[in-house]
Short mmCIF file of C-alpha atoms in Angstrom, two decimals:
data_model
loop_
_atom_site.label_atom_id
_atom_site.label_comp_id
_atom_site.label_asym_id
_atom_site.label_seq_id
_atom_site.Cartn_x
_atom_site.Cartn_y
_atom_site.Cartn_z
CA UNK K 1 -51.33 42.18 -24.31
CA UNK K 2 -53.05 42.12 -27.70
CA UNK K 3 -56.10 40.04 -28.53
CA UNK K 4 -53.96 37.59 -30.48
CA UNK K 5 -51.43 37.53 -27.65
CA UNK K 6 -54.15 36.40 -25.26
CA UNK K 7 -55.15 33.57 -27.61
CA UNK K 8 -51.51 32.53 -27.99
CA UNK K 9 -51.21 32.32 -24.21
CA UNK K 10 -53.97 29.72 -24.00
CA UNK K 11 -52.93 26.06 -23.51
CA UNK K 12 -55.56 24.83 -25.99
CA UNK K 13 -55.72 25.38 -29.71
CA UNK K 14 -58.27 27.99 -30.85
CA UNK K 15 -59.67 28.41 -34.37
CA UNK K 16 -62.34 31.04 -35.13
CA UNK K 17 -64.10 31.29 -38.51
CA UNK K 18 -66.54 33.94 -39.70
CA UNK K 19 -69.96 33.41 -41.24
CA UNK K 20 -68.44 32.67 -44.64
CA UNK K 21 -66.29 29.85 -43.28
CA UNK K 22 -63.05 31.85 -43.43
CA UNK K 23 -60.58 31.58 -40.56
CA UNK K 24 -60.22 34.91 -38.76
CA UNK K 25 -58.33 33.81 -35.62
CA UNK K 26 -55.77 31.01 -35.23
CA UNK K 27 -53.58 30.83 -32.15
CA UNK K 28 -50.06 29.46 -31.90
CA UNK K 29 -51.14 26.19 -30.25
CA UNK K 30 -53.65 25.45 -33.01
CA UNK K 31 -51.05 26.10 -35.72
CA UNK K 32 -48.63 23.72 -34.01
CA UNK K 33 -51.30 21.03 -33.65
CA UNK K 34 -52.61 21.36 -37.21
CA UNK K 35 -49.19 21.59 -38.81
CA UNK K 36 -49.74 25.08 -40.19
CA UNK K 37 -52.63 27.15 -41.46
CA UNK K 38 -53.28 30.88 -41.48
CA UNK K 39 -56.04 33.41 -41.21
CA UNK K 40 -57.87 34.05 -44.45
CA UNK K 41 -57.96 30.37 -45.41
CA UNK K 42 -61.17 28.27 -45.55
CA UNK K 43 -61.98 26.52 -42.30
CA UNK K 44 -62.07 23.06 -43.90
CA UNK K 45 -58.51 23.56 -45.19
CA UNK K 46 -57.12 24.72 -41.87
CA UNK K 47 -59.01 22.27 -39.64
CA UNK K 48 -57.44 19.09 -40.99
CA UNK K 49 -58.99 16.57 -38.62
CA UNK K 50 -60.23 13.07 -39.36
CA UNK K 51 -62.10 10.41 -37.45
CA UNK K 52 -61.54 6.65 -37.62
CA UNK K 53 -63.74 6.41 -40.72
CA UNK K 54 -61.80 9.07 -42.62
CA UNK K 55 -64.45 11.79 -42.24
CA UNK K 56 -63.27 15.37 -41.80
CA UNK K 57 -64.57 17.56 -38.98
CA UNK K 58 -66.31 20.20 -41.11
CA UNK K 59 -68.20 17.75 -43.32
CA UNK K 60 -69.18 15.55 -40.40
CA UNK K 61 -70.43 18.33 -38.11
CA UNK K 62 -71.59 20.90 -40.72
CA UNK K 63 -71.43 23.84 -38.28
CA UNK K 64 -73.13 26.24 -40.73
CA UNK K 65 -76.09 23.97 -41.39
CA UNK K 66 -78.83 22.41 -39.29
CA UNK K 67 -81.36 23.88 -36.91
CA UNK K 68 -81.21 27.59 -36.15
CA UNK K 69 -81.35 26.74 -32.43
CA UNK K 70 -78.09 24.85 -32.65
CA UNK K 71 -75.45 26.54 -30.48
CA UNK K 72 -72.48 24.19 -30.52
CA UNK K 73 -70.81 20.86 -31.22
CA UNK K 74 -70.13 18.64 -28.19
CA UNK K 75 -66.62 17.40 -27.42
CA UNK K 76 -65.46 14.67 -29.80
CA UNK K 77 -62.16 12.82 -30.32
CA UNK K 78 -60.45 13.57 -33.64
CA UNK K 79 -57.06 12.74 -35.15
CA UNK K 80 -54.50 15.35 -36.22
CA UNK K 81 -52.37 14.97 -39.37
CA UNK K 82 -49.58 13.80 -37.03
CA UNK K 83 -51.74 10.95 -35.78
CA UNK K 84 -52.19 12.45 -32.30
CA UNK K 85 -55.69 12.42 -30.82
CA UNK K 86 -57.26 15.72 -29.80
CA UNK K 87 -60.58 16.52 -28.16
CA UNK K 88 -62.49 19.08 -30.22
CA UNK K 89 -65.52 21.17 -29.27
CA UNK K 90 -67.15 24.16 -30.96
CA UNK K 91 -69.43 27.08 -30.18
CA UNK K 92 -71.77 28.38 -32.90
CA UNK K 93 -72.73 32.06 -32.63
CA UNK K 94 -75.77 33.76 -34.21
CA UNK K 95 -76.98 37.32 -33.45
CA UNK K 96 -80.50 35.87 -33.04
CA UNK K 97 -81.88 32.35 -33.60
CA UNK K 98 -83.27 33.45 -36.98
CA UNK K 99 -80.02 34.90 -38.28
CA UNK K 100 -77.33 32.92 -40.13
CA UNK K 101 -74.17 31.81 -38.33
CA UNK K 102 -71.88 34.74 -37.55
CA UNK K 103 -68.91 32.95 -35.93
CA UNK K 104 -67.75 29.40 -35.26
CA UNK K 105 -65.23 29.12 -32.41
CA UNK K 106 -63.41 25.79 -32.14
CA UNK K 107 -61.04 24.56 -29.43
CA UNK K 108 -58.60 21.66 -29.67
CA UNK K 109 -57.29 20.00 -26.52
CA UNK K 110 -54.67 17.27 -26.32
CA UNK K 111 -56.15 13.82 -25.74
CA UNK K 112 -53.18 12.66 -23.65
CA UNK K 113 -54.97 13.37 -20.39
CA UNK K 114 -57.93 11.27 -21.42
CA UNK K 115 -55.60 8.56 -22.72
CA UNK K 116 -53.85 8.51 -19.36
CA UNK K 117 -57.18 8.17 -17.55
CA UNK K 118 -58.19 5.39 -19.95
CA UNK K 119 -54.93 3.57 -19.20
CA UNK K 120 -55.50 3.95 -15.46
CA UNK K 121 -59.01 2.55 -15.83
CA UNK K 122 -57.69 -0.35 -17.88
CA UNK K 123 -54.97 -0.99 -15.28
CA UNK K 124 -57.59 -0.90 -12.54
CA UNK K 125 -59.85 -3.36 -14.37
CA UNK K 126 -56.92 -5.70 -15.06
CA UNK K 127 -55.74 -5.47 -11.45
CA UNK K 128 -59.19 -6.10 -10.01
CA UNK K 129 -59.82 -9.01 -12.39
CA UNK K 130 -56.48 -10.60 -11.50
CA UNK K 131 -56.82 -10.11 -7.75
CA UNK K 132 -60.42 -11.35 -7.65
CA UNK K 133 -59.85 -14.37 -9.89
CA UNK K 134 -57.55 -16.23 -7.49
CA UNK K 135 -59.70 -16.24 -4.32
CA UNK K 136 -62.88 -16.60 -6.35
CA UNK K 137 -61.48 -19.68 -8.07
CA UNK K 138 -60.66 -21.16 -4.67
CA UNK K 139 -64.11 -20.40 -3.30
CA UNK K 140 -65.81 -21.88 -6.35
CA UNK K 141 -63.64 -25.02 -6.32
CA UNK K 142 -64.08 -25.81 -2.65
CA UNK K 143 -67.82 -25.12 -2.68
CA UNK K 144 -68.21 -27.40 -5.71
CA UNK K 145 -66.22 -30.12 -3.97
CA UNK K 146 -68.37 -29.79 -0.86
CA UNK K 147 -71.57 -30.04 -2.90
CA UNK K 148 -70.39 -33.03 -4.92
CA UNK K 149 -68.66 -35.01 -2.17
CA UNK K 150 -70.37 -33.94 1.04
CA UNK K 151 -71.18 -37.51 2.15
CA UNK K 152 -67.67 -38.73 1.37
CA UNK K 153 -65.77 -36.03 3.27
CA UNK K 154 -65.05 -36.30 6.97
CA UNK K 155 -65.57 -33.43 9.38
CA UNK K 156 -61.91 -32.42 9.37
CA UNK K 157 -61.85 -32.14 5.55
CA UNK K 158 -65.06 -30.12 5.55
CA UNK K 159 -63.68 -27.80 8.22
CA UNK K 160 -60.47 -27.24 6.22
CA UNK K 161 -62.40 -26.43 3.06
CA UNK K 162 -64.78 -24.07 4.82
CA UNK K 163 -61.87 -22.35 6.56
CA UNK K 164 -60.23 -21.78 3.17
CA UNK K 165 -63.49 -20.47 1.70
CA UNK K 166 -63.83 -18.08 4.64
CA UNK K 167 -60.24 -16.86 4.23
CA UNK K 168 -60.70 -16.27 0.50
CA UNK K 169 -64.00 -14.44 1.03
CA UNK K 170 -62.31 -12.20 3.61
CA UNK K 171 -59.61 -11.41 1.04
CA UNK K 172 -62.27 -10.48 -1.50
CA UNK K 173 -64.03 -8.24 1.02
CA UNK K 174 -60.75 -6.48 1.83
CA UNK K 175 -59.98 -5.90 -1.84
CA UNK K 176 -63.41 -4.39 -2.46
CA UNK K 177 -63.05 -2.16 0.62
CA UNK K 178 -59.63 -1.00 -0.62
CA UNK K 179 -61.00 -0.17 -4.07
CA UNK K 180 -63.84 1.84 -2.56
CA UNK K 181 -61.43 3.75 -0.32
CA UNK K 182 -59.09 4.47 -3.26
CA UNK K 183 -62.04 5.92 -5.19
CA UNK K 184 -63.05 8.04 -2.17
CA UNK K 185 -59.50 9.35 -1.72
CA UNK K 186 -59.33 10.27 -5.42
CA UNK K 187 -62.62 12.19 -5.24
CA UNK K 188 -62.03 13.75 -1.82
CA UNK K 189 -65.02 11.93 -0.34
CA UNK K 190 -63.24 9.76 2.22
CA UNK K 191 -65.16 9.78 5.52
CA UNK K 192 -63.20 9.52 8.75
CA UNK K 193 -64.56 9.20 12.29
CA UNK K 194 -61.51 9.82 14.49
CA UNK K 195 -61.66 9.43 18.25
CA UNK K 196 -59.07 8.77 21.00
CA UNK K 197 -57.66 5.24 20.71
CA UNK K 198 -55.06 3.07 22.41
CA UNK K 199 -52.58 2.32 19.62
CA UNK K 200 -51.04 -0.57 21.57
CA UNK K 201 -54.34 -2.43 21.62
CA UNK K 202 -55.15 -1.81 17.94
CA UNK K 203 -51.67 -2.67 16.67
CA UNK K 204 -51.46 -5.69 18.99
CA UNK K 205 -54.60 -7.17 17.44
CA UNK K 206 -53.18 -6.77 13.93
CA UNK K 207 -49.83 -8.30 14.90
CA UNK K 208 -51.51 -11.29 16.54
CA UNK K 209 -53.83 -11.80 13.56
CA UNK K 210 -51.08 -11.64 10.93
CA UNK K 211 -48.70 -13.77 13.03
CA UNK K 212 -51.34 -16.49 13.33
CA UNK K 213 -51.46 -16.87 9.55
CA UNK K 214 -47.72 -17.01 8.78
CA UNK K 215 -44.64 -18.94 9.82
CA UNK K 216 -42.66 -15.70 9.87
CA UNK K 217 -41.98 -13.96 13.16
CA UNK K 218 -44.03 -10.80 13.74
CA UNK K 219 -43.25 -8.79 16.87
CA UNK K 220 -44.64 -5.73 18.63
CA UNK K 221 -42.31 -3.53 20.71
CA UNK K 222 -43.70 -0.72 22.86
CA UNK K 223 -41.27 1.90 24.20
CA UNK K 224 -42.39 4.26 26.93
CA UNK K 225 -45.80 5.56 27.95
CA UNK K 226 -47.83 6.22 24.85
CA UNK K 227 -50.41 8.98 24.50
CA UNK K 228 -53.72 8.11 22.91
CA UNK K 229 -53.98 8.74 19.18
CA UNK K 230 -56.99 10.40 17.56
CA UNK K 231 -57.77 8.12 14.63
CA UNK K 232 -60.57 6.29 12.90
CA UNK K 233 -59.98 2.80 14.39
CA UNK K 234 -61.07 0.96 11.23
CA UNK K 235 -58.82 3.01 8.95
CA UNK K 236 -55.95 2.84 11.45
CA UNK K 237 -56.26 -0.95 11.52
CA UNK K 238 -56.38 -1.01 7.72
CA UNK K 239 -53.10 0.92 7.52
CA UNK K 240 -51.30 -1.26 10.05
CA UNK K 241 -52.59 -4.48 8.47
CA UNK K 242 -51.36 -3.39 5.03
CA UNK K 243 -47.92 -2.50 6.32
CA UNK K 244 -47.42 -5.65 8.41
CA UNK K 245 -48.67 -7.91 5.62
CA UNK K 246 -46.40 -6.11 3.14
CA UNK K 247 -43.47 -6.78 5.46
CA UNK K 248 -44.38 -10.47 5.60
CA UNK K 249 -45.05 -10.76 1.86
CA UNK K 250 -42.15 -8.74 0.45
CA UNK K 251 -39.58 -8.74 3.26
CA UNK K 252 -37.56 -11.36 5.02
CA UNK K 253 -36.77 -12.30 8.60
CA UNK K 254 -38.70 -10.83 11.51
CA UNK K 255 -41.25 -8.07 10.93
CA UNK K 256 -41.06 -5.69 13.88
CA UNK K 257 -43.66 -3.04 14.71
CA UNK K 258 -42.40 -0.46 17.21
CA UNK K 259 -44.50 2.13 19.03
CA UNK K 260 -43.02 5.08 20.89
CA UNK K 261 -44.07 8.61 21.88
CA UNK K 262 -43.20 11.22 19.26
CA UNK K 263 -40.20 13.29 20.38
CA UNK K 264 -40.75 16.80 21.70
CA UNK K 265 -39.27 18.36 18.55
CA UNK K 266 -41.83 16.63 16.30
CA UNK K 267 -44.33 18.73 14.38
CA UNK K 268 -47.16 17.56 16.64
CA UNK K 269 -47.58 15.29 19.69
CA UNK K 270 -48.58 11.70 19.12
CA UNK K 271 -47.20 8.21 18.51
CA UNK K 272 -44.30 7.16 16.30
CA UNK K 273 -44.95 3.81 14.62
CA UNK K 274 -42.23 2.04 12.65
CA UNK K 275 -42.52 -1.19 10.68
CA UNK K 276 -39.18 -2.89 9.94
CA UNK K 277 -38.27 -6.01 8.01
CA UNK K 278 -35.02 -7.68 7.02
CA UNK K 279 -35.58 -7.95 3.27
CA UNK K 280 -33.93 -6.15 0.37
CA UNK K 281 -35.53 -2.82 1.23
CA UNK K 282 -36.69 -0.12 -1.16
CA UNK K 283 -33.94 1.77 -3.05
CA UNK K 284 -33.97 5.55 -2.44
CA UNK K 285 -34.42 6.37 -6.14
CA UNK K 286 -37.82 4.65 -6.32
CA UNK K 287 -39.28 5.58 -2.93
CA UNK K 288 -41.34 8.43 -4.36
CA UNK K 289 -43.07 5.98 -6.69
CA UNK K 290 -44.12 3.71 -3.85
CA UNK K 291 -47.20 5.86 -3.17
CA UNK K 292 -48.47 5.85 -6.75
CA UNK K 293 -51.28 3.60 -7.94
CA UNK K 294 -50.36 0.14 -9.19
CA UNK K 295 -46.78 0.39 -7.95
CA UNK K 296 -45.26 -3.03 -7.45
CA UNK K 297 -41.82 -4.07 -6.29
CA UNK K 298 -40.44 -7.59 -6.23
CA UNK K 299 -41.91 -10.82 -7.50
CA UNK K 300 -44.72 -11.47 -5.03
CA UNK K 301 -47.53 -9.61 -6.70
CA UNK K 302 -50.34 -7.75 -4.98
CA UNK K 303 -52.85 -5.21 -6.26
CA UNK K 304 -50.37 -2.33 -6.31
CA UNK K 305 -52.89 -0.20 -4.42
CA UNK K 306 -51.81 -0.90 -0.83
CA UNK K 307 -49.20 1.83 -0.33
CA UNK K 308 -51.24 4.38 -2.26
CA UNK K 309 -54.11 3.67 0.11
CA UNK K 310 -51.89 3.66 3.20
CA UNK K 311 -50.42 7.05 2.32
CA UNK K 312 -53.86 8.50 1.59
CA UNK K 313 -55.33 7.29 4.88
CA UNK K 314 -52.37 8.52 6.95
CA UNK K 315 -52.46 11.98 5.38
CA UNK K 316 -56.24 12.14 5.72
CA UNK K 317 -55.66 11.84 9.49
CA UNK K 318 -53.10 14.67 9.39
CA UNK K 319 -50.22 12.25 9.95
CA UNK K 320 -47.00 11.78 7.99
CA UNK K 321 -45.37 8.75 6.39
CA UNK K 322 -41.76 8.24 5.30
CA UNK K 323 -39.66 5.37 3.96
CA UNK K 324 -36.08 4.73 4.99
CA UNK K 325 -33.65 1.86 5.60
CA UNK K 326 -34.25 -0.53 8.47
CA UNK K 327 -31.37 -1.33 10.84
CA UNK K 328 -32.17 -4.97 10.04
CA UNK K 329 -31.27 -4.32 6.40
CA UNK K 330 -34.73 -4.10 4.85
CA UNK K 331 -37.28 -1.32 4.59
CA UNK K 332 -38.52 0.91 7.40
CA UNK K 333 -41.93 2.56 7.16
CA UNK K 334 -42.31 5.36 9.71
CA UNK K 335 -45.65 6.95 10.54
CA UNK K 336 -46.40 9.87 12.86
CA UNK K 337 -49.90 9.40 14.26
CA UNK K 338 -51.38 12.57 15.84
CA UNK K 339 -52.66 12.71 19.40
CA UNK K 340 -55.25 15.31 18.39
CA UNK K 341 -57.60 15.61 15.42
CA UNK K 342 -55.49 17.27 12.69
CA UNK K 343 -57.81 16.89 9.72
CA UNK K 344 -58.33 20.67 9.40
CA UNK K 345 -54.62 21.53 9.57
#
């Protein structure tokens, strides 16, 4: 492959100018981004980039001027003639620090990736603000009422208010814990401390806790003798709580959690856990999107992070998670929990 062929194979745009400011290399990607240009033209004519103030790249950065120790231009956002944003960086080459500039090599990279990250950050901020506002408003209101009317409230009213404040503060704590875990999953820094656990005991506690706070029926069914599962008990409980509460919030009828030994033909020994509800279910064509950030289905809100977190925690344990149709007509979430530590598999 020729030198130019190598440059054309690069995903980023590349523009190289000599010491006189004449373009000597221009790859296919750069020509497409800049809407044309050719070798032999002045750099400021080929590199048609502007910032928000209408400045052009060459005049603003003056790559041939400045200190002799200058070796480059840091990455900056610039706008192409088409209006698309690109991220531009440059390397300034001199034979020695005392010599004039010999080459200026410039790369142009699409700003769509950064724009996508910016949108995700904005979505995260909006989600967090919305989810925090509701319980925080409740906490603030009840605390203010207690402070202003303490002597006029009876013990039963005070107990009700404090119970609500406690419930809202627990919700805030859970949201913060979820956000931290999402960040750890994204960066590969999630810490797990798996050890043998009785899944019946852990799931039973979650079922009892959720059932106590809803008028909906929540049931636990255990089939057969279950092996122990090797899981982080806190993360396991977090997964089960998310799934059962999702079934209560978004489904209908009875939410049933079933535990059974994994069949012999399964990929690994362990426990099969299914969570069924009798709601509208999740259509097959959108099931892949369930595990993406900020995915929401239905009209009952939520942070949109729950299933992303659930999937991340299950896979971090070496387990598997699938979505199918429940015999009751709603959604079925099926998880294979391993009997042994599978984090290295």
